[in-house]
Short mmCIF file of N, CA and C and ligand atoms in Angstrom, two decimals:
data_model
loop_
_atom_site.label_atom_id
_atom_site.label_comp_id
_atom_site.label_asym_id
_atom_site.label_seq_id
_atom_site.Cartn_x
_atom_site.Cartn_y
_atom_site.Cartn_z
N MET A 6 40.14 -116.85 23.90
CA MET A 6 41.48 -116.30 24.11
C MET A 6 41.54 -115.66 25.50
N THR A 7 42.58 -116.03 26.24
CA THR A 7 42.73 -115.51 27.60
C THR A 7 44.02 -114.71 27.70
N ASN A 8 44.00 -113.65 28.49
CA ASN A 8 45.15 -112.78 28.59
C ASN A 8 45.12 -112.08 29.94
N ARG A 9 46.28 -111.76 30.49
CA ARG A 9 46.31 -111.09 31.80
C ARG A 9 47.08 -109.79 31.72
N LYS A 10 46.60 -108.78 32.45
CA LYS A 10 47.39 -107.56 32.63
C LYS A 10 47.42 -107.32 34.13
N GLY A 11 48.58 -107.53 34.74
CA GLY A 11 48.63 -107.51 36.19
C GLY A 11 47.72 -108.59 36.71
N ASP A 12 46.83 -108.23 37.62
CA ASP A 12 45.91 -109.23 38.18
C ASP A 12 44.60 -109.30 37.39
N ILE A 13 44.45 -108.43 36.38
CA ILE A 13 43.19 -108.41 35.62
C ILE A 13 43.21 -109.50 34.55
N LEU A 14 42.15 -110.29 34.54
CA LEU A 14 42.05 -111.39 33.58
C LEU A 14 41.12 -110.98 32.44
N PHE A 15 41.60 -111.11 31.21
CA PHE A 15 40.79 -110.83 30.02
C PHE A 15 40.50 -112.15 29.34
N GLU A 16 39.23 -112.46 29.13
CA GLU A 16 38.91 -113.75 28.50
C GLU A 16 37.63 -113.66 27.67
N GLU A 17 37.57 -114.56 26.70
CA GLU A 17 36.34 -114.65 25.90
C GLU A 17 35.32 -115.45 26.69
N ILE A 18 34.08 -115.00 26.66
CA ILE A 18 33.03 -115.74 27.37
C ILE A 18 31.99 -116.25 26.36
N ARG A 19 31.36 -117.35 26.72
CA ARG A 19 30.40 -117.98 25.80
C ARG A 19 28.96 -117.68 26.17
N SER A 20 28.70 -117.38 27.46
CA SER A 20 27.31 -117.06 27.82
C SER A 20 27.27 -115.71 28.54
N ILE A 21 26.18 -115.00 28.30
CA ILE A 21 26.04 -113.63 28.81
C ILE A 21 25.11 -113.66 30.02
N ASP A 22 25.64 -113.35 31.20
CA ASP A 22 24.74 -113.31 32.37
C ASP A 22 24.17 -111.90 32.54
N ALA A 23 23.31 -111.75 33.55
CA ALA A 23 22.60 -110.47 33.72
C ALA A 23 23.56 -109.32 34.00
N GLU A 24 24.63 -109.59 34.73
CA GLU A 24 25.58 -108.52 35.07
C GLU A 24 26.31 -108.02 33.82
N VAL A 25 26.71 -108.97 32.97
CA VAL A 25 27.39 -108.58 31.72
C VAL A 25 26.42 -107.81 30.83
N PHE A 26 25.19 -108.30 30.75
CA PHE A 26 24.21 -107.65 29.86
C PHE A 26 23.93 -106.21 30.33
N GLU A 27 23.85 -106.04 31.63
CA GLU A 27 23.61 -104.69 32.17
C GLU A 27 24.75 -103.75 31.80
N LEU A 28 25.97 -104.28 31.84
CA LEU A 28 27.13 -103.47 31.46
C LEU A 28 27.10 -103.11 29.97
N LEU A 29 26.64 -104.06 29.15
CA LEU A 29 26.53 -103.78 27.71
C LEU A 29 25.53 -102.65 27.45
N LEU A 30 24.48 -102.60 28.28
CA LEU A 30 23.46 -101.56 28.10
C LEU A 30 23.98 -100.17 28.48
N LEU A 31 25.06 -100.14 29.24
CA LEU A 31 25.68 -98.86 29.58
C LEU A 31 26.24 -98.19 28.33
N ALA A 32 26.80 -99.01 27.44
CA ALA A 32 27.38 -98.49 26.20
C ALA A 32 26.32 -98.34 25.10
N ASP A 33 25.30 -99.17 25.17
CA ASP A 33 24.27 -99.17 24.12
C ASP A 33 22.92 -99.47 24.77
N PRO A 34 22.08 -98.43 24.95
CA PRO A 34 20.83 -98.62 25.69
C PRO A 34 19.75 -99.41 24.94
N SER A 35 20.01 -99.82 23.70
CA SER A 35 18.99 -100.57 22.97
C SER A 35 19.16 -102.08 23.19
N LYS A 36 18.24 -102.62 24.04
CA LYS A 36 18.28 -104.06 24.34
C LYS A 36 18.18 -104.89 23.05
N SER A 37 17.30 -104.46 22.14
CA SER A 37 17.09 -105.26 20.93
C SER A 37 18.31 -105.23 20.01
N LEU A 38 18.96 -104.06 19.89
CA LEU A 38 20.17 -104.00 19.05
C LEU A 38 21.28 -104.84 19.66
N VAL A 39 21.43 -104.74 21.00
CA VAL A 39 22.48 -105.52 21.67
C VAL A 39 22.23 -107.02 21.44
N GLU A 40 20.99 -107.44 21.66
CA GLU A 40 20.66 -108.87 21.49
C GLU A 40 20.94 -109.31 20.05
N ALA A 41 20.64 -108.43 19.10
CA ALA A 41 20.84 -108.79 17.69
C ALA A 41 22.32 -108.98 17.38
N TYR A 42 23.19 -108.02 17.79
CA TYR A 42 24.59 -108.19 17.38
C TYR A 42 25.33 -109.24 18.22
N LEU A 43 24.82 -109.52 19.43
CA LEU A 43 25.48 -110.56 20.23
C LEU A 43 25.46 -111.92 19.54
N LYS A 44 24.41 -112.15 18.73
CA LYS A 44 24.26 -113.46 18.08
C LYS A 44 25.46 -113.81 17.19
N GLN A 45 26.10 -112.77 16.63
CA GLN A 45 27.20 -113.05 15.69
C GLN A 45 28.56 -112.56 16.20
N SER A 46 28.64 -112.25 17.48
CA SER A 46 29.84 -111.59 17.99
C SER A 46 30.64 -112.47 18.93
N GLU A 47 31.88 -112.00 19.19
CA GLU A 47 32.69 -112.57 20.27
C GLU A 47 32.64 -111.58 21.43
N VAL A 48 32.46 -112.11 22.64
CA VAL A 48 32.36 -111.23 23.82
C VAL A 48 33.53 -111.54 24.75
N TYR A 49 34.19 -110.48 25.20
CA TYR A 49 35.34 -110.63 26.10
C TYR A 49 35.08 -109.81 27.36
N THR A 50 35.51 -110.36 28.51
CA THR A 50 35.36 -109.60 29.75
C THR A 50 36.73 -109.34 30.37
N ALA A 51 36.77 -108.31 31.19
CA ALA A 51 37.91 -108.05 32.07
C ALA A 51 37.39 -108.28 33.48
N SER A 52 38.13 -109.08 34.26
CA SER A 52 37.68 -109.30 35.64
C SER A 52 38.87 -109.34 36.59
N LEU A 53 38.58 -109.02 37.84
CA LEU A 53 39.61 -109.03 38.87
C LEU A 53 39.09 -109.86 40.04
N ASN A 54 39.82 -110.90 40.40
CA ASN A 54 39.40 -111.81 41.47
C ASN A 54 37.95 -112.28 41.25
N GLY A 55 37.61 -112.58 40.01
CA GLY A 55 36.29 -113.10 39.69
C GLY A 55 35.21 -112.03 39.59
N LYS A 56 35.59 -110.76 39.82
CA LYS A 56 34.57 -109.69 39.72
C LYS A 56 34.68 -108.98 38.38
N LEU A 57 33.52 -108.87 37.73
CA LEU A 57 33.47 -108.24 36.41
C LEU A 57 33.90 -106.78 36.48
N GLN A 58 34.77 -106.37 35.54
CA GLN A 58 35.21 -104.97 35.50
C GLN A 58 34.81 -104.29 34.19
N GLY A 59 34.88 -105.06 33.10
CA GLY A 59 34.58 -104.45 31.81
C GLY A 59 34.21 -105.52 30.80
N VAL A 60 33.69 -105.06 29.66
CA VAL A 60 33.27 -105.98 28.61
C VAL A 60 33.49 -105.33 27.25
N LYS A 61 33.70 -106.17 26.24
CA LYS A 61 33.73 -105.65 24.86
C LYS A 61 33.15 -106.69 23.93
N VAL A 62 32.60 -106.22 22.82
CA VAL A 62 31.95 -107.10 21.85
C VAL A 62 32.59 -106.86 20.49
N LEU A 63 33.11 -107.93 19.90
CA LEU A 63 33.71 -107.83 18.56
C LEU A 63 32.82 -108.50 17.53
N TYR A 64 32.50 -107.75 16.49
CA TYR A 64 31.53 -108.20 15.48
C TYR A 64 32.22 -108.25 14.12
N PRO A 65 32.10 -109.37 13.39
CA PRO A 65 32.73 -109.45 12.07
C PRO A 65 31.92 -108.67 11.03
N LEU A 66 32.31 -107.44 10.82
CA LEU A 66 31.55 -106.58 9.90
C LEU A 66 31.68 -107.07 8.46
N SER A 67 32.87 -107.53 8.12
CA SER A 67 33.11 -108.14 6.80
C SER A 67 34.33 -109.04 6.94
N LEU A 68 34.75 -109.65 5.82
CA LEU A 68 35.94 -110.52 5.90
C LEU A 68 37.18 -109.70 6.28
N LYS A 69 37.15 -108.39 5.96
CA LYS A 69 38.34 -107.56 6.16
C LYS A 69 38.29 -106.70 7.42
N THR A 70 37.10 -106.53 7.96
CA THR A 70 36.96 -105.56 9.05
C THR A 70 36.20 -106.13 10.24
N VAL A 71 36.72 -105.84 11.42
CA VAL A 71 36.00 -106.19 12.64
C VAL A 71 35.53 -104.89 13.29
N GLU A 72 34.35 -104.95 13.89
CA GLU A 72 33.82 -103.75 14.54
C GLU A 72 33.73 -103.99 16.05
N ILE A 73 34.20 -103.03 16.82
CA ILE A 73 33.97 -103.06 18.27
C ILE A 73 32.55 -102.50 18.45
N LYS A 74 31.60 -103.40 18.66
CA LYS A 74 30.20 -102.99 18.73
C LYS A 74 29.88 -102.37 20.08
N ASN A 75 30.64 -102.79 21.10
CA ASN A 75 30.28 -102.36 22.45
C ASN A 75 31.54 -102.46 23.31
N VAL A 76 31.80 -101.42 24.08
CA VAL A 76 32.88 -101.50 25.08
C VAL A 76 32.39 -100.73 26.31
N ALA A 77 32.50 -101.36 27.46
CA ALA A 77 32.00 -100.70 28.68
C ALA A 77 32.81 -101.15 29.89
N VAL A 78 33.01 -100.21 30.79
CA VAL A 78 33.73 -100.47 32.04
C VAL A 78 32.80 -100.06 33.18
N LYS A 79 32.80 -100.82 34.26
CA LYS A 79 31.95 -100.51 35.41
C LYS A 79 32.19 -99.05 35.82
N PRO A 80 31.12 -98.30 36.08
CA PRO A 80 31.28 -96.87 36.35
C PRO A 80 32.31 -96.53 37.42
N ASP A 81 32.37 -97.30 38.51
CA ASP A 81 33.31 -96.96 39.58
C ASP A 81 34.76 -97.33 39.25
N LEU A 82 34.97 -97.99 38.10
CA LEU A 82 36.33 -98.40 37.71
C LEU A 82 36.82 -97.67 36.47
N GLN A 83 36.00 -96.76 35.96
CA GLN A 83 36.39 -96.03 34.74
C GLN A 83 37.57 -95.10 35.05
N GLY A 84 38.33 -94.79 33.99
CA GLY A 84 39.44 -93.84 34.16
C GLY A 84 40.71 -94.49 34.70
N GLN A 85 40.74 -95.82 34.72
CA GLN A 85 41.94 -96.51 35.24
C GLN A 85 42.67 -97.29 34.15
N GLY A 86 42.28 -97.06 32.90
CA GLY A 86 42.99 -97.70 31.79
C GLY A 86 42.39 -99.01 31.31
N ILE A 87 41.29 -99.46 31.92
CA ILE A 87 40.71 -100.76 31.51
C ILE A 87 40.12 -100.64 30.09
N GLY A 88 39.43 -99.56 29.82
CA GLY A 88 38.86 -99.34 28.49
C GLY A 88 39.94 -99.31 27.43
N THR A 89 41.02 -98.60 27.72
CA THR A 89 42.15 -98.53 26.78
C THR A 89 42.66 -99.94 26.50
N TYR A 90 42.83 -100.73 27.54
CA TYR A 90 43.38 -102.08 27.36
C TYR A 90 42.41 -102.96 26.56
N LEU A 91 41.10 -102.84 26.85
CA LEU A 91 40.12 -103.63 26.10
C LEU A 91 40.20 -103.31 24.60
N ILE A 92 40.39 -102.03 24.28
CA ILE A 92 40.45 -101.63 22.87
C ILE A 92 41.79 -102.06 22.25
N GLU A 93 42.87 -101.88 23.01
CA GLU A 93 44.18 -102.30 22.48
C GLU A 93 44.20 -103.81 22.20
N ARG A 94 43.59 -104.59 23.06
CA ARG A 94 43.51 -106.04 22.85
C ARG A 94 42.65 -106.36 21.62
N SER A 95 41.60 -105.57 21.40
CA SER A 95 40.75 -105.78 20.23
C SER A 95 41.55 -105.57 18.95
N ILE A 96 42.39 -104.53 18.97
CA ILE A 96 43.24 -104.22 17.82
C ILE A 96 44.18 -105.41 17.55
N GLU A 97 44.74 -105.93 18.64
CA GLU A 97 45.65 -107.07 18.53
C GLU A 97 44.94 -108.31 17.98
N ILE A 98 43.75 -108.59 18.52
CA ILE A 98 42.98 -109.77 18.08
C ILE A 98 42.63 -109.65 16.60
N ALA A 99 42.19 -108.46 16.19
CA ALA A 99 41.82 -108.25 14.78
C ALA A 99 43.04 -108.40 13.88
N SER A 100 44.16 -107.86 14.35
CA SER A 100 45.38 -107.90 13.56
C SER A 100 45.87 -109.34 13.40
N ILE A 101 45.88 -110.08 14.51
CA ILE A 101 46.35 -111.48 14.46
C ILE A 101 45.46 -112.31 13.54
N SER A 102 44.15 -111.99 13.52
CA SER A 102 43.25 -112.80 12.69
C SER A 102 43.26 -112.33 11.23
N GLY A 103 44.16 -111.41 10.91
CA GLY A 103 44.36 -111.03 9.52
C GLY A 103 43.41 -109.98 8.97
N LYS A 104 42.65 -109.35 9.85
CA LYS A 104 41.76 -108.27 9.39
C LYS A 104 42.60 -107.08 8.91
N LEU A 105 42.04 -106.32 8.00
CA LEU A 105 42.76 -105.16 7.48
C LEU A 105 42.43 -103.89 8.25
N SER A 106 41.28 -103.90 8.93
CA SER A 106 40.93 -102.70 9.71
C SER A 106 39.98 -103.07 10.84
N ILE A 107 39.91 -102.16 11.79
CA ILE A 107 38.99 -102.32 12.92
C ILE A 107 38.26 -100.99 13.07
N CYS A 108 36.96 -101.07 13.30
CA CYS A 108 36.23 -99.82 13.43
C CYS A 108 35.37 -99.81 14.69
N ILE A 109 34.93 -98.62 15.04
CA ILE A 109 34.09 -98.44 16.22
C ILE A 109 33.17 -97.25 15.93
N GLY A 110 31.93 -97.37 16.35
CA GLY A 110 30.97 -96.28 16.12
C GLY A 110 30.57 -95.65 17.43
N THR A 111 30.45 -94.34 17.43
CA THR A 111 29.98 -93.67 18.65
C THR A 111 29.20 -92.42 18.27
N SER A 112 28.52 -91.89 19.26
CA SER A 112 27.64 -90.76 19.00
C SER A 112 28.40 -89.44 18.85
N ASN A 113 27.77 -88.53 18.15
CA ASN A 113 28.32 -87.17 18.03
C ASN A 113 28.47 -86.50 19.40
N THR A 114 27.76 -87.01 20.40
CA THR A 114 27.79 -86.40 21.74
C THR A 114 28.88 -86.98 22.65
N SER A 115 29.48 -88.11 22.23
CA SER A 115 30.40 -88.83 23.13
C SER A 115 31.81 -88.29 23.02
N VAL A 116 32.01 -87.09 23.56
CA VAL A 116 33.30 -86.41 23.35
C VAL A 116 34.47 -87.15 24.00
N GLY A 117 34.25 -87.69 25.20
CA GLY A 117 35.32 -88.43 25.89
C GLY A 117 35.71 -89.67 25.10
N GLN A 118 34.72 -90.38 24.59
CA GLN A 118 34.98 -91.59 23.82
C GLN A 118 35.69 -91.24 22.51
N LEU A 119 35.26 -90.15 21.87
CA LEU A 119 35.90 -89.73 20.61
C LEU A 119 37.38 -89.39 20.85
N TYR A 120 37.65 -88.78 21.98
CA TYR A 120 39.04 -88.47 22.37
C TYR A 120 39.82 -89.77 22.51
N LEU A 121 39.24 -90.71 23.27
CA LEU A 121 39.93 -91.98 23.54
C LEU A 121 40.22 -92.75 22.25
N TYR A 122 39.22 -92.88 21.38
CA TYR A 122 39.40 -93.69 20.17
C TYR A 122 40.46 -93.06 19.25
N GLN A 123 40.44 -91.72 19.14
CA GLN A 123 41.42 -91.06 18.27
C GLN A 123 42.82 -91.18 18.86
N LYS A 124 42.88 -91.13 20.21
CA LYS A 124 44.18 -91.31 20.87
C LYS A 124 44.76 -92.69 20.58
N LEU A 125 43.85 -93.66 20.36
CA LEU A 125 44.29 -95.03 20.10
C LEU A 125 44.45 -95.31 18.59
N GLY A 126 44.48 -94.26 17.79
CA GLY A 126 44.81 -94.42 16.37
C GLY A 126 43.63 -94.57 15.43
N PHE A 127 42.41 -94.41 15.94
CA PHE A 127 41.22 -94.49 15.06
C PHE A 127 40.98 -93.09 14.46
N GLU A 128 40.53 -93.09 13.20
CA GLU A 128 40.20 -91.82 12.53
C GLU A 128 38.77 -91.86 12.03
N ILE A 129 38.11 -90.73 12.06
CA ILE A 129 36.72 -90.68 11.59
C ILE A 129 36.70 -90.97 10.08
N THR A 130 35.92 -91.98 9.70
CA THR A 130 35.87 -92.38 8.29
C THR A 130 34.47 -92.31 7.71
N ASP A 131 33.47 -92.20 8.57
CA ASP A 131 32.10 -92.20 8.04
C ASP A 131 31.16 -91.61 9.08
N ILE A 132 30.00 -91.27 8.62
CA ILE A 132 28.97 -90.77 9.53
C ILE A 132 27.62 -91.36 9.13
N LYS A 133 26.94 -91.98 10.10
CA LYS A 133 25.59 -92.49 9.83
C LYS A 133 24.62 -91.47 10.38
N ARG A 134 24.12 -90.68 9.45
CA ARG A 134 23.29 -89.54 9.88
C ARG A 134 21.99 -90.04 10.51
N ASN A 135 21.61 -89.40 11.61
CA ASN A 135 20.35 -89.66 12.34
C ASN A 135 20.23 -91.10 12.87
N PHE A 136 21.36 -91.80 13.00
CA PHE A 136 21.32 -93.19 13.46
C PHE A 136 20.61 -93.32 14.81
N PHE A 137 20.91 -92.41 15.73
CA PHE A 137 20.35 -92.55 17.08
C PHE A 137 18.89 -92.07 17.14
N ILE A 138 18.48 -91.33 16.17
CA ILE A 138 17.07 -90.92 16.10
C ILE A 138 16.25 -92.04 15.45
N ASP A 139 16.82 -92.63 14.41
CA ASP A 139 16.08 -93.64 13.64
C ASP A 139 16.03 -95.01 14.33
N ASN A 140 17.02 -95.32 15.17
CA ASN A 140 17.12 -96.69 15.71
C ASN A 140 16.82 -96.84 17.19
N TYR A 141 16.56 -95.75 17.88
CA TYR A 141 16.32 -95.82 19.33
C TYR A 141 14.95 -95.22 19.63
N SER A 142 14.20 -95.92 20.51
CA SER A 142 12.83 -95.48 20.77
C SER A 142 12.76 -94.18 21.57
N GLU A 143 13.77 -93.97 22.45
CA GLU A 143 13.79 -92.76 23.28
C GLU A 143 14.93 -91.86 22.83
N PRO A 144 14.74 -90.53 22.91
CA PRO A 144 15.87 -89.65 22.62
C PRO A 144 16.98 -89.86 23.64
N ILE A 145 18.23 -89.79 23.18
CA ILE A 145 19.38 -89.96 24.08
C ILE A 145 20.09 -88.61 24.22
N PHE A 146 20.30 -88.20 25.46
CA PHE A 146 21.04 -86.96 25.71
C PHE A 146 22.33 -87.29 26.45
N GLU A 147 23.41 -86.65 26.04
CA GLU A 147 24.70 -86.87 26.67
C GLU A 147 25.45 -85.54 26.61
N ASN A 148 26.13 -85.20 27.67
CA ASN A 148 26.86 -83.93 27.73
C ASN A 148 25.97 -82.75 27.35
N GLY A 149 24.67 -82.87 27.66
CA GLY A 149 23.75 -81.76 27.43
C GLY A 149 23.29 -81.59 25.99
N ILE A 150 23.67 -82.52 25.11
CA ILE A 150 23.21 -82.43 23.72
C ILE A 150 22.60 -83.75 23.26
N GLN A 151 21.74 -83.67 22.24
CA GLN A 151 21.07 -84.89 21.80
C GLN A 151 21.96 -85.72 20.87
N ALA A 152 21.99 -87.02 21.15
CA ALA A 152 22.71 -87.94 20.27
C ALA A 152 21.89 -88.10 18.98
N LYS A 153 22.50 -87.76 17.85
CA LYS A 153 21.80 -87.89 16.56
C LYS A 153 22.56 -88.80 15.61
N HIS A 154 23.80 -88.47 15.37
CA HIS A 154 24.56 -89.16 14.32
C HIS A 154 25.59 -90.12 14.91
N MET A 155 25.81 -91.23 14.22
CA MET A 155 26.88 -92.13 14.64
C MET A 155 28.13 -91.84 13.81
N LEU A 156 29.22 -91.55 14.50
CA LEU A 156 30.50 -91.35 13.82
C LEU A 156 31.23 -92.68 13.81
N ILE A 157 31.71 -93.09 12.65
CA ILE A 157 32.46 -94.33 12.53
C ILE A 157 33.94 -93.97 12.49
N LEU A 158 34.69 -94.59 13.36
CA LEU A 158 36.14 -94.36 13.40
C LEU A 158 36.84 -95.67 13.06
N THR A 159 37.88 -95.58 12.23
CA THR A 159 38.55 -96.79 11.74
C THR A 159 40.05 -96.71 11.98
N ARG A 160 40.60 -97.83 12.33
CA ARG A 160 42.07 -97.92 12.41
C ARG A 160 42.52 -98.99 11.42
N GLN A 161 43.44 -98.61 10.53
CA GLN A 161 43.98 -99.58 9.56
C GLN A 161 44.92 -100.53 10.28
N LEU A 162 44.93 -101.80 9.84
CA LEU A 162 45.80 -102.79 10.49
C LEU A 162 46.85 -103.27 9.51
N ASN A 163 46.60 -104.39 8.86
CA ASN A 163 47.57 -104.92 7.91
C ASN A 163 47.39 -104.25 6.56
N ASP A 164 48.50 -104.00 5.89
CA ASP A 164 48.43 -103.40 4.56
C ASP A 164 48.19 -104.51 3.53
N GLU A 165 47.03 -104.42 2.81
CA GLU A 165 46.63 -105.47 1.85
C GLU A 165 47.71 -105.73 0.80
N ARG A 166 48.43 -104.64 0.40
CA ARG A 166 49.42 -104.78 -0.68
C ARG A 166 50.58 -105.68 -0.26
N LYS A 167 50.77 -105.82 1.06
CA LYS A 167 51.89 -106.65 1.53
C LYS A 167 51.53 -108.13 1.50
N ASN A 168 50.21 -108.44 1.41
CA ASN A 168 49.78 -109.84 1.51
C ASN A 168 49.91 -110.57 0.17
N1 LIG B 15 34.55 -88.81 29.22
C1 LIG B 15 35.77 -88.20 29.30
N2 LIG B 15 36.94 -88.83 29.11
C2 LIG B 15 36.90 -90.13 28.84
C3 LIG B 15 35.69 -90.85 28.75
C4 LIG B 15 34.47 -90.13 28.95
N3 LIG B 15 33.28 -90.71 28.88
N4 LIG B 15 35.97 -92.13 28.47
C5 LIG B 15 37.31 -92.22 28.39
N5 LIG B 15 37.87 -91.01 28.61
C6 LIG B 15 39.30 -90.68 28.61
C7 LIG B 15 39.91 -90.83 29.99
O1 LIG B 15 39.82 -89.64 30.72
C8 LIG B 15 41.36 -91.17 29.67
O2 LIG B 15 42.11 -90.02 29.35
P1 LIG B 15 43.70 -89.97 29.63
O3 LIG B 15 44.30 -91.19 28.94
O4 LIG B 15 44.13 -88.69 29.01
O5 LIG B 15 43.85 -90.05 31.11
C9 LIG B 15 41.23 -91.99 28.38
O6 LIG B 15 39.97 -91.65 27.82
C10 LIG B 15 41.36 -93.47 28.61
O7 LIG B 15 40.50 -93.87 29.66
P2 LIG B 15 40.43 -95.34 30.21
O8 LIG B 15 40.61 -95.29 31.70
O9 LIG B 15 41.30 -96.27 29.46
O10 LIG B 15 38.94 -95.66 29.82
P3 LIG B 15 37.81 -96.38 30.71
O11 LIG B 15 38.38 -97.55 31.43
O12 LIG B 15 37.09 -95.38 31.51
O13 LIG B 15 36.86 -96.92 29.55
C11 LIG B 15 34.89 -96.34 28.37
C12 LIG B 15 36.37 -96.03 28.56
C13 LIG B 15 34.75 -97.79 27.90
C14 LIG B 15 34.33 -95.42 27.29
C15 LIG B 15 34.18 -96.14 29.73
O14 LIG B 15 34.31 -94.81 30.13
C16 LIG B 15 32.68 -96.52 29.72
O15 LIG B 15 32.34 -97.67 29.97
N6 LIG B 15 31.79 -95.54 29.45
C17 LIG B 15 30.34 -95.80 29.46
C18 LIG B 15 29.93 -96.70 28.29
C19 LIG B 15 30.37 -96.11 26.95
O16 LIG B 15 30.18 -94.93 26.68
N7 LIG B 15 30.96 -96.97 26.11
C20 LIG B 15 31.39 -96.60 24.76
C21 LIG B 15 30.20 -96.44 23.87
S1 LIG B 15 30.60 -96.59 22.13
C22 LIG B 15 30.70 -98.27 21.89
O17 LIG B 15 30.44 -99.05 22.78
C23 LIG B 15 31.12 -98.78 20.54
#
């Protein structure tokens, strides 16, 4: 699926090059976890004049729910709305494909991301306690605190009762 916002091109890609993979590691430092979920996911990039700007990974969590496993924007381009657009497009893609909800997981330490996701209509629905301690070889620190728990935020899409 291809889409444009201004001069920025959003498209699904079939192969992951080193630049895209490095960007994925910005959102998720576990190479093995990223490699594992990429096998079953759809990957979309945002680019301008052929230059990579951002990436997102959509994973079919179940028949009813899609998960945004990874979303990242190049550090020098953050804060310009690209992340918002990548997430808004994910909501649209999930909705068009008939999913009932879309979710995203982030750390208890990721205050900016938690703000962004809630602003886009996601609500905290679950917590995976000690996820970042149990699944990552190195401790992760962000905003001066240790990442321990994964907060799951969900946005409802189509109402099942209407179908
Ligand atoms: N800290 C503070 N505020 C933030 C942060 C942050 N880390 N990220 C987003 N925001 C705020 C912005 O200030 C902005 O606020 P405003 O609308 O009031 O002006 C709002 O969120 C929207 O910002 P965008 O410009 O649309 O977001 P951006 O293009 O920067 O993309 C993203 C957001 C993807 C989180 C980007 O900052 C990034 O790549 N961060 C590093 C990787 C990362 O943490 N990815 C998410 C991990 S969780 C996961 O992948 C499932």
